[in-house]
Short mmCIF file of C-alpha atoms in Angstrom, two decimals:
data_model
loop_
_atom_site.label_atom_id
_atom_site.label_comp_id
_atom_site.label_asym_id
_atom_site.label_seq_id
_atom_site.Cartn_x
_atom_site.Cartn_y
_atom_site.Cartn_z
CA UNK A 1 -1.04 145.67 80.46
CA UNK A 2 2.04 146.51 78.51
CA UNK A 3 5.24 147.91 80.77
CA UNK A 4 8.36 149.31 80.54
CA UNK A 5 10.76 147.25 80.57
CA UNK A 6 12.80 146.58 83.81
CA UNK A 7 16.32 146.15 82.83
CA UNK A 8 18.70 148.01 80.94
CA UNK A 9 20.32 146.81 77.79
CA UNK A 10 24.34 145.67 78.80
CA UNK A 11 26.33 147.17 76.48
CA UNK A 12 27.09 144.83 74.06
CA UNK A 13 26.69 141.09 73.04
CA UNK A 14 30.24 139.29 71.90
CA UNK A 15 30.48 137.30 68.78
CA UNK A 16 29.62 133.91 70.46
CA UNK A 17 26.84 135.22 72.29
CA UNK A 18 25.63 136.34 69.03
CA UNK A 19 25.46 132.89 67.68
CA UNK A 20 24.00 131.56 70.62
CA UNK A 21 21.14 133.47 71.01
CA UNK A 22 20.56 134.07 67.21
CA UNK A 23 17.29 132.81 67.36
CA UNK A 24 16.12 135.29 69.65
CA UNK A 25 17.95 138.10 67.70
CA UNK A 26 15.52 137.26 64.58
CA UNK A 27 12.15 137.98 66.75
CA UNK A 28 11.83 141.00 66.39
CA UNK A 29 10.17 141.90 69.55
CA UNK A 30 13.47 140.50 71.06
CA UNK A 31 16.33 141.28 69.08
CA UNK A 32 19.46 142.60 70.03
CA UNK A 33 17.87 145.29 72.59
CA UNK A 34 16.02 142.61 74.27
CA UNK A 35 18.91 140.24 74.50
CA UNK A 36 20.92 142.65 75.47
CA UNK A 37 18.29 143.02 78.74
CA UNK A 38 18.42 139.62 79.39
CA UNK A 39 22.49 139.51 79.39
CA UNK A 40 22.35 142.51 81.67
CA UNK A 41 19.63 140.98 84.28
CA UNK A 42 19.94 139.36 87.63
CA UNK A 43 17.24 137.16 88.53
CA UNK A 44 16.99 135.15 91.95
CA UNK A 45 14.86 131.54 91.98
CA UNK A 46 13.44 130.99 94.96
CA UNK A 47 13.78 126.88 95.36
CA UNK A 48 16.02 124.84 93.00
CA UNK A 49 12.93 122.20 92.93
CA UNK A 50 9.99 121.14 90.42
CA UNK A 51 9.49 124.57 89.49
CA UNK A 52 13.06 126.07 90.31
CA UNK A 53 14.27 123.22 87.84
CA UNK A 54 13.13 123.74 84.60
CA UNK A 55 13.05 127.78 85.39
CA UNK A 56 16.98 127.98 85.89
CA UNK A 57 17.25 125.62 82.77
CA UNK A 58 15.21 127.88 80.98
CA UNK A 59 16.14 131.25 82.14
CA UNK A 60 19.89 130.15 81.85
CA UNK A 61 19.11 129.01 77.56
CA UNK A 62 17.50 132.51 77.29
CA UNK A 63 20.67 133.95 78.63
CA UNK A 64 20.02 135.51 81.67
CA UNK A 65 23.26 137.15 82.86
CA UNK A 66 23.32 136.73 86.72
CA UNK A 67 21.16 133.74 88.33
CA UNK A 68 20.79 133.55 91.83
CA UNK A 69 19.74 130.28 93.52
CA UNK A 70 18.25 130.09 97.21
CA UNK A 71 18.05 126.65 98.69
CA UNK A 72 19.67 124.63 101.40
CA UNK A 73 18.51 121.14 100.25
CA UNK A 74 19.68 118.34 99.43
CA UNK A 75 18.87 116.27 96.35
CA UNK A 76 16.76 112.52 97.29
CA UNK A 77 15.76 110.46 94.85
CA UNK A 78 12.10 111.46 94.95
CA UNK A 79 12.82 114.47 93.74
CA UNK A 80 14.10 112.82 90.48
CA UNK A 81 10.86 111.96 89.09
CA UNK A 82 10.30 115.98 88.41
CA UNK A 83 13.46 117.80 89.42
CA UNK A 84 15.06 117.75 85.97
CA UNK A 85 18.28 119.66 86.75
CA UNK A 86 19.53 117.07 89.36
CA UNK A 87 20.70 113.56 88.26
CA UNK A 88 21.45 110.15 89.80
CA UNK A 89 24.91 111.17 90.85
CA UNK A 90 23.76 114.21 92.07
CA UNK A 91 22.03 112.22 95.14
CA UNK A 92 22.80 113.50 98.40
CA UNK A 93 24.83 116.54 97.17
CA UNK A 94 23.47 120.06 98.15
CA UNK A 95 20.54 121.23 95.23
CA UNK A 96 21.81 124.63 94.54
CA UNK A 97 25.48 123.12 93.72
CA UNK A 98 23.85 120.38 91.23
CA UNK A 99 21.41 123.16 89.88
CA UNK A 100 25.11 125.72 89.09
CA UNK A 101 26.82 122.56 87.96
CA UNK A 102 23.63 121.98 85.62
CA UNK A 103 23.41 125.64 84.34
CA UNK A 104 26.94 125.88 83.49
CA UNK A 105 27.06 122.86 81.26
CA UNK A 106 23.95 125.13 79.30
CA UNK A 107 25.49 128.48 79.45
CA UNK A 108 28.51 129.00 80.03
CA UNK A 109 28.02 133.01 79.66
CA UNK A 110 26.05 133.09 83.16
CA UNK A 111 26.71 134.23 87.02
CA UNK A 112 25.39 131.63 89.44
CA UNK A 113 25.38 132.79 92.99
CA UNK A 114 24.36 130.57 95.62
CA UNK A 115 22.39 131.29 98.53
CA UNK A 116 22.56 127.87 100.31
CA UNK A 117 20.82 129.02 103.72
CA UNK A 118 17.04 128.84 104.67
CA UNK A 119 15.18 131.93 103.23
CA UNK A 120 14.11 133.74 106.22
CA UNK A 121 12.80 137.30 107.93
CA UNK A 122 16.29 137.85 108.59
CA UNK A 123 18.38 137.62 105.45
CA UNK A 124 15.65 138.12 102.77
CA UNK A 125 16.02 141.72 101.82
CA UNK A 126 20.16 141.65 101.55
CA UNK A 127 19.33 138.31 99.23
CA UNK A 128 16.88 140.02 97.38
CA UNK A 129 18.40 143.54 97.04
CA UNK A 130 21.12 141.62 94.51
CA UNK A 131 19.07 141.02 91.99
CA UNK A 132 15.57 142.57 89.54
CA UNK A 133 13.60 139.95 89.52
CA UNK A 134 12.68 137.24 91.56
CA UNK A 135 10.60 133.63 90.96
CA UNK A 136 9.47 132.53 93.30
CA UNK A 137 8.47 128.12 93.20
CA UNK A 138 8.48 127.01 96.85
CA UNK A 139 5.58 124.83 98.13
CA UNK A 140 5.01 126.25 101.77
CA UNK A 141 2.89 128.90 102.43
CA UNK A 142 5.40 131.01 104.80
CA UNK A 143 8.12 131.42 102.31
CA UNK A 144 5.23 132.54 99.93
CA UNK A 145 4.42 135.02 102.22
CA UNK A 146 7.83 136.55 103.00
CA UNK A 147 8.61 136.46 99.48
CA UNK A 148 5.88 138.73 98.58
CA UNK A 149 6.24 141.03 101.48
CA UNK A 150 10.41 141.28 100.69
CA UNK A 151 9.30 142.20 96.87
CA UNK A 152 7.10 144.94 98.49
CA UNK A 153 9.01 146.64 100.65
CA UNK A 154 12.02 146.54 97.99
CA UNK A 155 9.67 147.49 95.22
CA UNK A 156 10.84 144.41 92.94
CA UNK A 157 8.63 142.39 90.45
CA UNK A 158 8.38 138.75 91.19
CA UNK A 159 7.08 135.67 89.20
CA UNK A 160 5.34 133.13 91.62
CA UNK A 161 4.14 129.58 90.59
CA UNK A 162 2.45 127.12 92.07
CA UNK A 163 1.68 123.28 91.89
CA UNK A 164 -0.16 120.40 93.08
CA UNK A 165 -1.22 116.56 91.96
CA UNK A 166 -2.64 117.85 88.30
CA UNK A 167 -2.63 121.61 89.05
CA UNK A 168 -0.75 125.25 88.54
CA UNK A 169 -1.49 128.60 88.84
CA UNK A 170 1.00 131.42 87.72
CA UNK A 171 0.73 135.38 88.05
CA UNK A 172 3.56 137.95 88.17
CA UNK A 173 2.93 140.44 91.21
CA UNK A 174 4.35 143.89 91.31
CA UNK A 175 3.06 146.01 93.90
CA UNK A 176 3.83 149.57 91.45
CA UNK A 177 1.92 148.26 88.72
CA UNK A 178 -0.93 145.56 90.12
CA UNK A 179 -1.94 143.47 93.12
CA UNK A 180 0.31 141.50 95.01
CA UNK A 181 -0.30 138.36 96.63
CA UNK A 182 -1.72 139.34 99.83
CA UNK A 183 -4.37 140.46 97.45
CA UNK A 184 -4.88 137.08 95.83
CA UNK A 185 -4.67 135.46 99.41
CA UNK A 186 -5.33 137.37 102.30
CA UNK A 187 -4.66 135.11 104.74
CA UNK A 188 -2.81 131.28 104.54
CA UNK A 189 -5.46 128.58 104.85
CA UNK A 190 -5.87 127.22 108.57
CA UNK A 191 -3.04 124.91 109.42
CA UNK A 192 -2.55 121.28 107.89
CA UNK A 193 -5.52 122.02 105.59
CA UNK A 194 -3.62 122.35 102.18
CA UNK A 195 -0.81 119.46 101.67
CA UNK A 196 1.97 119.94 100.22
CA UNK A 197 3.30 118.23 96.85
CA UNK A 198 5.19 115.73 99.65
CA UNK A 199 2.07 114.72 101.30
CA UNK A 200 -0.36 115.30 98.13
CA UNK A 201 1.61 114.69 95.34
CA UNK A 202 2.49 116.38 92.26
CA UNK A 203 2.64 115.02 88.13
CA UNK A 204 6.68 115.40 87.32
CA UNK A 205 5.78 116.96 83.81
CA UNK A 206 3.73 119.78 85.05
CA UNK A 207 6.46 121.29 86.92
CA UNK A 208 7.84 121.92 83.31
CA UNK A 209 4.48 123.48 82.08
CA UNK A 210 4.08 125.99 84.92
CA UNK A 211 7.78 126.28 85.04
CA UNK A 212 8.37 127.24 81.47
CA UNK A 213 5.19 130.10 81.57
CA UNK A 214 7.11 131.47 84.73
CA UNK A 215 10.10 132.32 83.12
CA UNK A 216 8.11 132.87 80.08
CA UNK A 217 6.80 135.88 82.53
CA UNK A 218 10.16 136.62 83.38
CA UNK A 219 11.47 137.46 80.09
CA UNK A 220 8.78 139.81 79.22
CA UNK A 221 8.54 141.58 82.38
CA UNK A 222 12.67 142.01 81.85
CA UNK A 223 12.31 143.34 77.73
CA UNK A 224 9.47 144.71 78.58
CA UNK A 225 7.70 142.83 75.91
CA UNK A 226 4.19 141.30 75.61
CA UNK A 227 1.53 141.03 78.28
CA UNK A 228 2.94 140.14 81.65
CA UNK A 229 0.30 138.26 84.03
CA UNK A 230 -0.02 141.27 86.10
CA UNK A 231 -3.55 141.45 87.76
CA UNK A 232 -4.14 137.99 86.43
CA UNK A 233 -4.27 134.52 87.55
CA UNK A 234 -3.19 131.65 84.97
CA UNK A 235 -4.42 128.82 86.11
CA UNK A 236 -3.77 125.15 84.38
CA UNK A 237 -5.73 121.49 84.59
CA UNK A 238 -3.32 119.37 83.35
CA UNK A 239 -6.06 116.90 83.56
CA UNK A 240 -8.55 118.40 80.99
CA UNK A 241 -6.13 120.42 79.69
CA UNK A 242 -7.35 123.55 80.11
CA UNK A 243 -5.85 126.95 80.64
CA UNK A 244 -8.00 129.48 82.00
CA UNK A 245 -7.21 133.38 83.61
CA UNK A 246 -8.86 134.68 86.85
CA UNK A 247 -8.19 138.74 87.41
CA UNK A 248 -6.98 140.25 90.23
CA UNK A 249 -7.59 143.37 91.81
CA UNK A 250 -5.07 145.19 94.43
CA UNK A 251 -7.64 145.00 97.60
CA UNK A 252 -8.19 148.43 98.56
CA UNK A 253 -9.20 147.60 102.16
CA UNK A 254 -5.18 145.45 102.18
CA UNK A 255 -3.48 146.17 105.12
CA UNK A 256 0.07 148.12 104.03
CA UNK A 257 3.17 146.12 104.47
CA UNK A 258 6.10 147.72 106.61
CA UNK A 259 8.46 145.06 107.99
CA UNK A 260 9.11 141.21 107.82
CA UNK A 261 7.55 139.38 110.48
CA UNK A 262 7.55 135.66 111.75
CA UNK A 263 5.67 133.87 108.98
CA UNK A 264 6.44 130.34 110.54
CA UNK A 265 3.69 132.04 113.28
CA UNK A 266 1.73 133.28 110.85
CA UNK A 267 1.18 130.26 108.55
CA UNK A 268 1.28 128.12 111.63
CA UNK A 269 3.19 124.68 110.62
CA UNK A 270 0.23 123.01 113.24
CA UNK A 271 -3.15 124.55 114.56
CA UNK A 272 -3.15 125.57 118.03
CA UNK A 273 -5.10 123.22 118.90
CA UNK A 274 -2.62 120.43 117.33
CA UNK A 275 0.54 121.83 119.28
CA UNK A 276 -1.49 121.65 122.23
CA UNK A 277 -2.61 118.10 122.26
CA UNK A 278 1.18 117.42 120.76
CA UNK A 279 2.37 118.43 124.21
CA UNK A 280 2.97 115.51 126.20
CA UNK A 281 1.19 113.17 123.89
CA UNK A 282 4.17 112.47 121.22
CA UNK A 283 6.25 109.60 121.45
CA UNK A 284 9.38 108.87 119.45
CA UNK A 285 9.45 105.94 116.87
CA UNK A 286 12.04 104.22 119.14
CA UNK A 287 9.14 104.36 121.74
CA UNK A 288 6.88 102.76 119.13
CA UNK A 289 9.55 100.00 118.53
CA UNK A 290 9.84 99.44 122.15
CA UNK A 291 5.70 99.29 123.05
CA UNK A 292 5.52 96.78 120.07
CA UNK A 293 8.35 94.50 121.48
CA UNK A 294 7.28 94.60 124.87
CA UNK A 295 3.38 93.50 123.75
CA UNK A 296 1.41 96.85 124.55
CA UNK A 297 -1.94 96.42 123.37
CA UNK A 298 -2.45 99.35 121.57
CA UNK A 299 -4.28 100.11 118.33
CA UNK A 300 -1.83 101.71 115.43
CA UNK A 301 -3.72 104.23 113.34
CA UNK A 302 -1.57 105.90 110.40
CA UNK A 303 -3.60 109.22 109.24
CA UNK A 304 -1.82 109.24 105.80
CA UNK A 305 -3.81 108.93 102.21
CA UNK A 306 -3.91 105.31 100.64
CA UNK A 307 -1.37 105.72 98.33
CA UNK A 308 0.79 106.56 100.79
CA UNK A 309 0.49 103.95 102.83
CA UNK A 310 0.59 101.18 99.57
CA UNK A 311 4.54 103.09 99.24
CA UNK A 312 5.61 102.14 102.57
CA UNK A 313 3.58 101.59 106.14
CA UNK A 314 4.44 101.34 109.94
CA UNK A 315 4.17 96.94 110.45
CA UNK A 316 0.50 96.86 112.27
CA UNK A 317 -0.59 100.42 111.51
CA UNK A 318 -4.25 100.46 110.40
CA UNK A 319 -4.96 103.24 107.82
CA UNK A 320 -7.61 105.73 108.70
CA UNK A 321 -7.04 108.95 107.00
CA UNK A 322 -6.50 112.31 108.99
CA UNK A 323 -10.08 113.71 107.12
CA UNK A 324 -11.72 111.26 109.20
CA UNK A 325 -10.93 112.04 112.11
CA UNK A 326 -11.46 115.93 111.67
CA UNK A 327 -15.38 114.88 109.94
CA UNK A 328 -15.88 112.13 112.78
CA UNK A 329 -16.24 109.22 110.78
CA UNK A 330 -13.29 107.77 112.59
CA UNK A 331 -14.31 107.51 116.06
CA UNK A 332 -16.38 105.09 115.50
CA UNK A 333 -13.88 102.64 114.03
CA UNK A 334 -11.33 102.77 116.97
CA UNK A 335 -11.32 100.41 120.14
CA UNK A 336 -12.35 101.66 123.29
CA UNK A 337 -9.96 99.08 125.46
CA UNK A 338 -7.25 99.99 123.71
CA UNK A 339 -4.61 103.02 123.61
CA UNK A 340 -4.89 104.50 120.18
CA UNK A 341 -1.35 105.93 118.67
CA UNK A 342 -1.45 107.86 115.82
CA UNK A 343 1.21 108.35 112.87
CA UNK A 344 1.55 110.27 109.89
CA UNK A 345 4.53 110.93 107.36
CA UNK A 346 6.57 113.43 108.95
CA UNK A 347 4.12 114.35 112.28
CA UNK A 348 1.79 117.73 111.41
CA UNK A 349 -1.27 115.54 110.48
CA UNK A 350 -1.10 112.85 113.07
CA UNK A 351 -0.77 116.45 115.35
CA UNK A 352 -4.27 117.59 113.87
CA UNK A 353 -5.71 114.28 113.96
CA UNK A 354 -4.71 113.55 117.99
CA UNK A 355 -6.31 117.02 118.93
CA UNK A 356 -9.79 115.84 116.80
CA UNK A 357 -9.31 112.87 118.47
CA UNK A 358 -8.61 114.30 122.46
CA UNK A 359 -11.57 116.36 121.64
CA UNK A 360 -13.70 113.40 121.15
CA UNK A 361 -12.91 111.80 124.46
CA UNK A 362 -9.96 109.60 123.94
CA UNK A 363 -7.44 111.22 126.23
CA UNK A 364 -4.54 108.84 126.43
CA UNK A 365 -4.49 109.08 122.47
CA UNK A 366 -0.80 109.82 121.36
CA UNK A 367 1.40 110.65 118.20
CA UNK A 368 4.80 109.42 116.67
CA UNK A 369 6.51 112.72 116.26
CA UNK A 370 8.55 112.61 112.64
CA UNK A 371 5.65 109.46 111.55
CA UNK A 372 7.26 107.44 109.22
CA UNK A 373 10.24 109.51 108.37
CA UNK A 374 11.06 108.83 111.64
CA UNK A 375 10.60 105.32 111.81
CA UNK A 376 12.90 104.68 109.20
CA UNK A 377 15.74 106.60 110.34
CA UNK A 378 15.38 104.91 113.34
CA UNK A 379 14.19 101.97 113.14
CA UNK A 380 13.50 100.57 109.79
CA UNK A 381 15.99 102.41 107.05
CA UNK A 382 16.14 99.34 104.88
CA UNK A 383 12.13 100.55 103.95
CA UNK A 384 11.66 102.79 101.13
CA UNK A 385 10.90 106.49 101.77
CA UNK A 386 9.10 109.02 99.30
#
């Protein structure tokens, strides 16, 4: 559907802006009124990551006036392979400084505020009453959640993305005009059934295709030009590159949305049933180190995928992944005589694989709380980390 457009024009565009942005001047569904628009918006990224990258690139060469950047990160050098704003001597240094530092060597003409906290229940609607539009890029369910529900209550537009291994999906939500995402997802999936692009994986390049239609989105919904993805899904296979668009309806049975609530509780980092069999049953990876020196017999089982475990593995560790444990298949591979100790990357699927496995009958079974993560910090940091 075609809307109005959301910003209004600044007043005037100087003589270097002019020449910067004369390409855009000669569309004529652009032109100066439309440029003018973008010069005069504020828009607030969500995530200075793969898809907060080549967005704040992008939105900063189409001359966005006012970017706002929320993220408390700090750049590693996994995040090189698709995080295009950051460079090698950007390592360690907080992402929303690298990401300004990155946008000003583009545009010079743009605002860059920085929001380096956690995005929260708390501070979400003063962050998001600065600005007209926000993207949203994140990779955790929560944030996706209080993002939406901020946008509603404040009546804002917002341009959400999302990616995974060979993957996206795109759609613009705006509660005045369409569905928002409660009506796409009701509910987050149960606990530690989606991965995340850390545990799954993600292609670097297609954080630039679903990037680039986001603030593709963006601009339109700002000029008020086009077709936004409004009550549509875009959704990508980068694989056999095809593009393909679901619709979406506003759910008229949707519960109405009045306040911010705990969406760590909602989305649930671990089942119930994982924090429960976590209690008392996690060990650190100092522990490990000392049960292996001291000649336990115990049988090391690291729930990750393959690949994973071909990057870098716990010495000993026997790879069973966490989906067999929840289907069964694993039980029957594990010693009876033996204690089994479970690991993961970072601790949430060794979690869900101990309760499978306490449910099964195996109750001295522990975890290594922080998995691998943790054993390099502590034990091992000369081994690589992804």
């Amino acid at each position: 559907m075609s809307l109005p457009p959301l910003v209004e024009p600044a007043d005037e565009l100087t003589v270097d802006e002019v020449r910067r942005y004369s390409r855009h001047l000669i569309i004529p569904d652009v032109g100066m009124d439309g440029q003018k628009r973008l010069k005069n918006a504020k828009v607030l990224v969500v995530g200075a990551g793969g898809l907060g990258s080549p967005a704040l690139l992008y939105l900063a060469a189409a001359g966005v006036g006012t970017l706002g950047i929320v993220d408390f990160d700090e750049v590693d050098e996994s995040n090189l392979q698709r995080q295009v704003i950051h460079g090698q001597s950007d390592i360690g240094k907080p992402k929303a400084e690298s990401a300004r530092e990155s946008i000003e060597e583009i545009n010079p003409y743009v605002t860059v505020n920085l929001h380096k906290e956690h995005l929260d229940s708390d501070n979400a609607l003063e962050i998001f009453r600065g600005y007209d539009l926000v993207l949203d890029g994140t990779d955790n369910f929560a944030t996706r959640y209080l993002v939406n529900d901020a946008c509603v209550l404040l009546d804002m537009p917002y341009v959400w993305g999302s990616i995974f291994r060979f993957d996206g999906q795109v759609s613009v939500f705006w509660n005045e005009y369409g569905p928002q995402y409660r009506d796409l997802y009701p509910e987050p999936p149960p606990a530690g059934m989606v991965p995340s692009c850390a545990e799954g994986g993600v292609l670097g390049v297609l954080c630039a295709s679903i990037g680039s239609i986001m603030v593709n989105e963006a601009i339109k919904v700002i000029t008020g030009i086009g077709d936004p993805l409004v009550g549509r899904l875009m959704i990508y296979d980068a694989l056999e590159m095809t593009w393909k668009t679901v619709k979406v309806r506003k759910d008229p049975e949707g519960e109405p949305i009045t306040e911010l609530i705990d969406y760590e509780a909602f989305c649930g980092a671990v089942s119930g049933e994982a924090e429960e069999a976590a209690q008392g049953a996690t060990i650190t990876a100092g522990e490990l180190k000392d049960m292996m020196d001291n000649g336990e017999d115990f049988y090391l089982v690291d729930v990750r995928e393959k690949n994973e475990y071909e990057i870098v593995s716990i010495p000993g560790a026997v790879l069973i992944p966490k989906g067999e444990f929840l289907n069964g298949e694993a039980f029957g591979k594990l010693p009876q005589d033996k204690r089994v100790v479970l690991h993961c990357k970072s601790g949430g699927r060794s979690a869900e694989a101990l309760a499978a496995l306490k449910g099964a009958g195996f109750g001295d079974a522990v975890h290594v709380g922080g998995g691998v993560l943790s054993w390099i910090h502590q034990v091992d940091p000369s081994l690589p980390t992804y």
